[in-house]
PDB file of C-alpha atoms in Angstrom:
ATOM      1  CA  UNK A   1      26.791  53.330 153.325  1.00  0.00           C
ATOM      2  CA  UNK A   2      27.606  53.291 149.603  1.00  0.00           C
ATOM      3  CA  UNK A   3      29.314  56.080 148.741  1.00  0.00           C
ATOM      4  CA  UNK A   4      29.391  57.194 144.670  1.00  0.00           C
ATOM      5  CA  UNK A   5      32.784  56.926 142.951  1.00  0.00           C
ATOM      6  CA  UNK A   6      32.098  59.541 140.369  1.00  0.00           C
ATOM      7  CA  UNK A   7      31.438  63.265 140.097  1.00  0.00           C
ATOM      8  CA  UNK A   8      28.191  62.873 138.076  1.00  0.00           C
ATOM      9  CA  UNK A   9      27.036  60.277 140.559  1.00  0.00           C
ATOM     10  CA  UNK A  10      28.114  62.672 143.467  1.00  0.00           C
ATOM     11  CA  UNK A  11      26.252  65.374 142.257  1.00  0.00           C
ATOM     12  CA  UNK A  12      23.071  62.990 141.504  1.00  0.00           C
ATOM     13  CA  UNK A  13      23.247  61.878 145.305  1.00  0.00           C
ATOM     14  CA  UNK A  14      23.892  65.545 146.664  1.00  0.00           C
ATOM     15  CA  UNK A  15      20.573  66.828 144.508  1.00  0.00           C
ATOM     16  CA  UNK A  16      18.776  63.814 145.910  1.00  0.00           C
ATOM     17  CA  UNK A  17      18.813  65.349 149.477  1.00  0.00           C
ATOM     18  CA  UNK A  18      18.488  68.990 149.063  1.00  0.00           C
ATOM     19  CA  UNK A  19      15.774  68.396 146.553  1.00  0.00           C
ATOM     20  CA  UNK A  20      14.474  68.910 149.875  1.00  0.00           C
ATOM     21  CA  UNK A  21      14.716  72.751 149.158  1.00  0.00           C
ATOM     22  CA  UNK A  22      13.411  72.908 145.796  1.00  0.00           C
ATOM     23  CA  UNK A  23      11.201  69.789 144.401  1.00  0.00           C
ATOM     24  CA  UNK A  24      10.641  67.635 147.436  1.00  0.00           C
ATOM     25  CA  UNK A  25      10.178  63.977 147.299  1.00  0.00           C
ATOM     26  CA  UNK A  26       9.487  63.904 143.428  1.00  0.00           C
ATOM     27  CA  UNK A  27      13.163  64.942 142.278  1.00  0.00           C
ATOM     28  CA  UNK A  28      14.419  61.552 144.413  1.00  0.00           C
ATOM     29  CA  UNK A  29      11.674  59.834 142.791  1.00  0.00           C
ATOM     30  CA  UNK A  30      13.012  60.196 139.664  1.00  0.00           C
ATOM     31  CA  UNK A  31      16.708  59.718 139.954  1.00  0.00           C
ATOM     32  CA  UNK A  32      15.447  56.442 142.015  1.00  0.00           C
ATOM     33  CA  UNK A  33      13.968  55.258 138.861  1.00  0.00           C
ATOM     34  CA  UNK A  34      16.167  56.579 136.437  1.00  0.00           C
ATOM     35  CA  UNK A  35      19.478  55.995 137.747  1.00  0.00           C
ATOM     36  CA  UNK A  36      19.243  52.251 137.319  1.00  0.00           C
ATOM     37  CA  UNK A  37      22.642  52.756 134.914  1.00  0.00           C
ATOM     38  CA  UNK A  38      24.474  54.996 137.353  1.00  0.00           C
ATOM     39  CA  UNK A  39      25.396  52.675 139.860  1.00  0.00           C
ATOM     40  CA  UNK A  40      24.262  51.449 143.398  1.00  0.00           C
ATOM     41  CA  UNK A  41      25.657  54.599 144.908  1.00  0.00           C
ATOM     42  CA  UNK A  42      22.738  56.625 143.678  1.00  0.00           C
ATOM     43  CA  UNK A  43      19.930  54.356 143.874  1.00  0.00           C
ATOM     44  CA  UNK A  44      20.865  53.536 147.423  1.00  0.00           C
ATOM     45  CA  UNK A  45      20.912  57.271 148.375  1.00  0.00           C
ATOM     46  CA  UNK A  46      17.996  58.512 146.195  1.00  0.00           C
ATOM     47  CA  UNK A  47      15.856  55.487 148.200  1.00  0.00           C
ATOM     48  CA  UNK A  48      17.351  57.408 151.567  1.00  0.00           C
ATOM     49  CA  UNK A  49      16.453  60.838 150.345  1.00  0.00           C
ATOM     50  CA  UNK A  50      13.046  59.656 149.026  1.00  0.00           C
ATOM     51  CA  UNK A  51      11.769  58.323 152.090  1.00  0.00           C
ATOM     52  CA  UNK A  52      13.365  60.610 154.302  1.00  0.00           C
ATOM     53  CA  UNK A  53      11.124  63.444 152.756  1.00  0.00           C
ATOM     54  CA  UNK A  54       7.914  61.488 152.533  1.00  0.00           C
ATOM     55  CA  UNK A  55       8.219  60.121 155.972  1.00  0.00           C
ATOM     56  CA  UNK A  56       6.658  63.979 157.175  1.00  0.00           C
ATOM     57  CA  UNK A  57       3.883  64.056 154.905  1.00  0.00           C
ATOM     58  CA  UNK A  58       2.998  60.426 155.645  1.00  0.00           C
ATOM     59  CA  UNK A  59       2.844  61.328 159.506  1.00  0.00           C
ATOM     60  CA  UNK A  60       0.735  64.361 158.774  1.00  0.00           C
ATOM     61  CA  UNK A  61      -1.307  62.443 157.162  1.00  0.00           C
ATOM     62  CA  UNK A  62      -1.887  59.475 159.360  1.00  0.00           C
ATOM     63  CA  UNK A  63      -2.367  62.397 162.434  1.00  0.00           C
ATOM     64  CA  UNK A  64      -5.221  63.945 160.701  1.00  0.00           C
ATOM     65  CA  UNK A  65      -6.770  60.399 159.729  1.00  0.00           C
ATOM     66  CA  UNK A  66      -6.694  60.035 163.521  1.00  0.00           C
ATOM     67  CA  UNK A  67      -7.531  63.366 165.064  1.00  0.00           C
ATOM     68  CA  UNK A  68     -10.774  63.148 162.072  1.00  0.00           C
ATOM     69  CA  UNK A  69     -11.732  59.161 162.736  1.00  0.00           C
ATOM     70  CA  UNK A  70     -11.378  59.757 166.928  1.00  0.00           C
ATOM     71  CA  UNK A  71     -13.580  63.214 166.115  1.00  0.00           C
ATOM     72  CA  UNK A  72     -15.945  61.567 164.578  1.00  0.00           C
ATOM     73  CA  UNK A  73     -16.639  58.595 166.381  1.00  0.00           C
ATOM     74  CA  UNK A  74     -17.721  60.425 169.256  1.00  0.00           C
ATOM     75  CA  UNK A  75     -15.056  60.130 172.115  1.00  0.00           C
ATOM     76  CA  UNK A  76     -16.084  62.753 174.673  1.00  0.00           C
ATOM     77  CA  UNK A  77     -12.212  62.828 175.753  1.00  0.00           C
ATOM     78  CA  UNK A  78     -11.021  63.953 171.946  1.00  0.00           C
ATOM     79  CA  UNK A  79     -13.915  66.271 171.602  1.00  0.00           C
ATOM     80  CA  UNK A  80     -12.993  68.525 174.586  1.00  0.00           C
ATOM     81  CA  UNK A  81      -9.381  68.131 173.858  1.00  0.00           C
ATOM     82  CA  UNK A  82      -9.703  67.933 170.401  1.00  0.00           C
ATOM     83  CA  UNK A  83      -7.717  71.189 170.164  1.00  0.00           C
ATOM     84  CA  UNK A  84      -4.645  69.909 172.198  1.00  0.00           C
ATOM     85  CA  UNK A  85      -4.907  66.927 171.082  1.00  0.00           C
ATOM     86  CA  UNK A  86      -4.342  68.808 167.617  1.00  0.00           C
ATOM     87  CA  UNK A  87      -1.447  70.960 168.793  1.00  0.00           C
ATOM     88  CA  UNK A  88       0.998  67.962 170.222  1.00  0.00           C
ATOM     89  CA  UNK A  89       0.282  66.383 166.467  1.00  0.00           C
ATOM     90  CA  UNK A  90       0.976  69.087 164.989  1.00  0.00           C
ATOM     91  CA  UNK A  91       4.311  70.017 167.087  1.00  0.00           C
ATOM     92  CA  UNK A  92       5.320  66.757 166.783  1.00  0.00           C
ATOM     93  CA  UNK A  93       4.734  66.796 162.639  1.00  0.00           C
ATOM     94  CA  UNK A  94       7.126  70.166 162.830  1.00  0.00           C
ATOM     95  CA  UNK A  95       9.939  68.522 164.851  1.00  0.00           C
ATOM     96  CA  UNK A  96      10.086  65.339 162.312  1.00  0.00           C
ATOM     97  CA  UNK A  97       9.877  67.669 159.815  1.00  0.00           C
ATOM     98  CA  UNK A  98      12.896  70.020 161.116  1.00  0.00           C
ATOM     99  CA  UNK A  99      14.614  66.930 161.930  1.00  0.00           C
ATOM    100  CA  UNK A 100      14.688  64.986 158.555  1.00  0.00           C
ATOM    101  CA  UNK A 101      15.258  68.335 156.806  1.00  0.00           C
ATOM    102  CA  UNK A 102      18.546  68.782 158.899  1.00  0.00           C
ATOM    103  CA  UNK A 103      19.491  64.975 158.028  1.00  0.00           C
ATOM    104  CA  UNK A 104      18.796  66.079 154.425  1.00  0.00           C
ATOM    105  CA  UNK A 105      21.226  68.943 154.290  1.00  0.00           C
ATOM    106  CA  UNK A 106      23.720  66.850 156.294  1.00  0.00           C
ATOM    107  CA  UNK A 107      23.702  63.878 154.557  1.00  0.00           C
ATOM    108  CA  UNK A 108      24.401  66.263 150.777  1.00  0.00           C
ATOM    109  CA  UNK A 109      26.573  67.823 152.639  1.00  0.00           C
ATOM    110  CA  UNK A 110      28.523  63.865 153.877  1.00  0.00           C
ATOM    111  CA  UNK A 111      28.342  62.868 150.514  1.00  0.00           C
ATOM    112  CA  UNK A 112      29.806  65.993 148.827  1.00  0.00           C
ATOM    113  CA  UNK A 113      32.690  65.827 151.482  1.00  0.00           C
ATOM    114  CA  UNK A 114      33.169  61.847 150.572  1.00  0.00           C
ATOM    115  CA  UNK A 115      32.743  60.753 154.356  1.00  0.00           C
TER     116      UNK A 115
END
């Protein structure tokens, strides 16, 4: 891991994960693209932060394209179970979720503490 030699670029890493709390996925965005001049430390932790927060919404997403497209084509098994079927996505979706948001606040957290 690349840590960031600088306070600027410590704080520009640390915002990168607990964007996570306040503008999800779009704050890492930008400080991916913008921070070209602030070294490899914040790109390479920006990249981490970004895809660690649109992992979850790209699951949710690909569940419901399945749950709808299996719904839809007919299957007799999904259609009675549709509802369970629904509920382990769905629990599933929530412990990502939980789990990437606690890697989040860990990794600001690592890279505040310079470890």
């Amino acid at each position: 891991m690349i840590m960031p030699s600088s306070t600027s670029e410590k704080i520009l890493c640390c915002l990168s994960y607990l964007s996570i709390l306040f503008l999800p996925v779009i704050f890492p965005l930008i400080v991916w693209i913008v921070a070209t001049n602030h070294g490899d430390a914040v790109t390479y932790h920006a990249k981490r932060a970004f895809w660690s927060q649109v992992f979850p919404a790209i699951y949710v997403f690909a569940s419901l394209i399945i749950y709808l497209v299996a719904g839809a084509t007919g299957m007799a098994a999904i259609r009675n179970a549709g509802g369970w079927l629904f509920g382990i996505l769905l629990v599933l979706a929530l412990l990502i979720s939980l789990l990437l948001y606690i890697y989040n606040l860990a990794m600001a957290v690592r890279v505040l503490l310079d470890r």
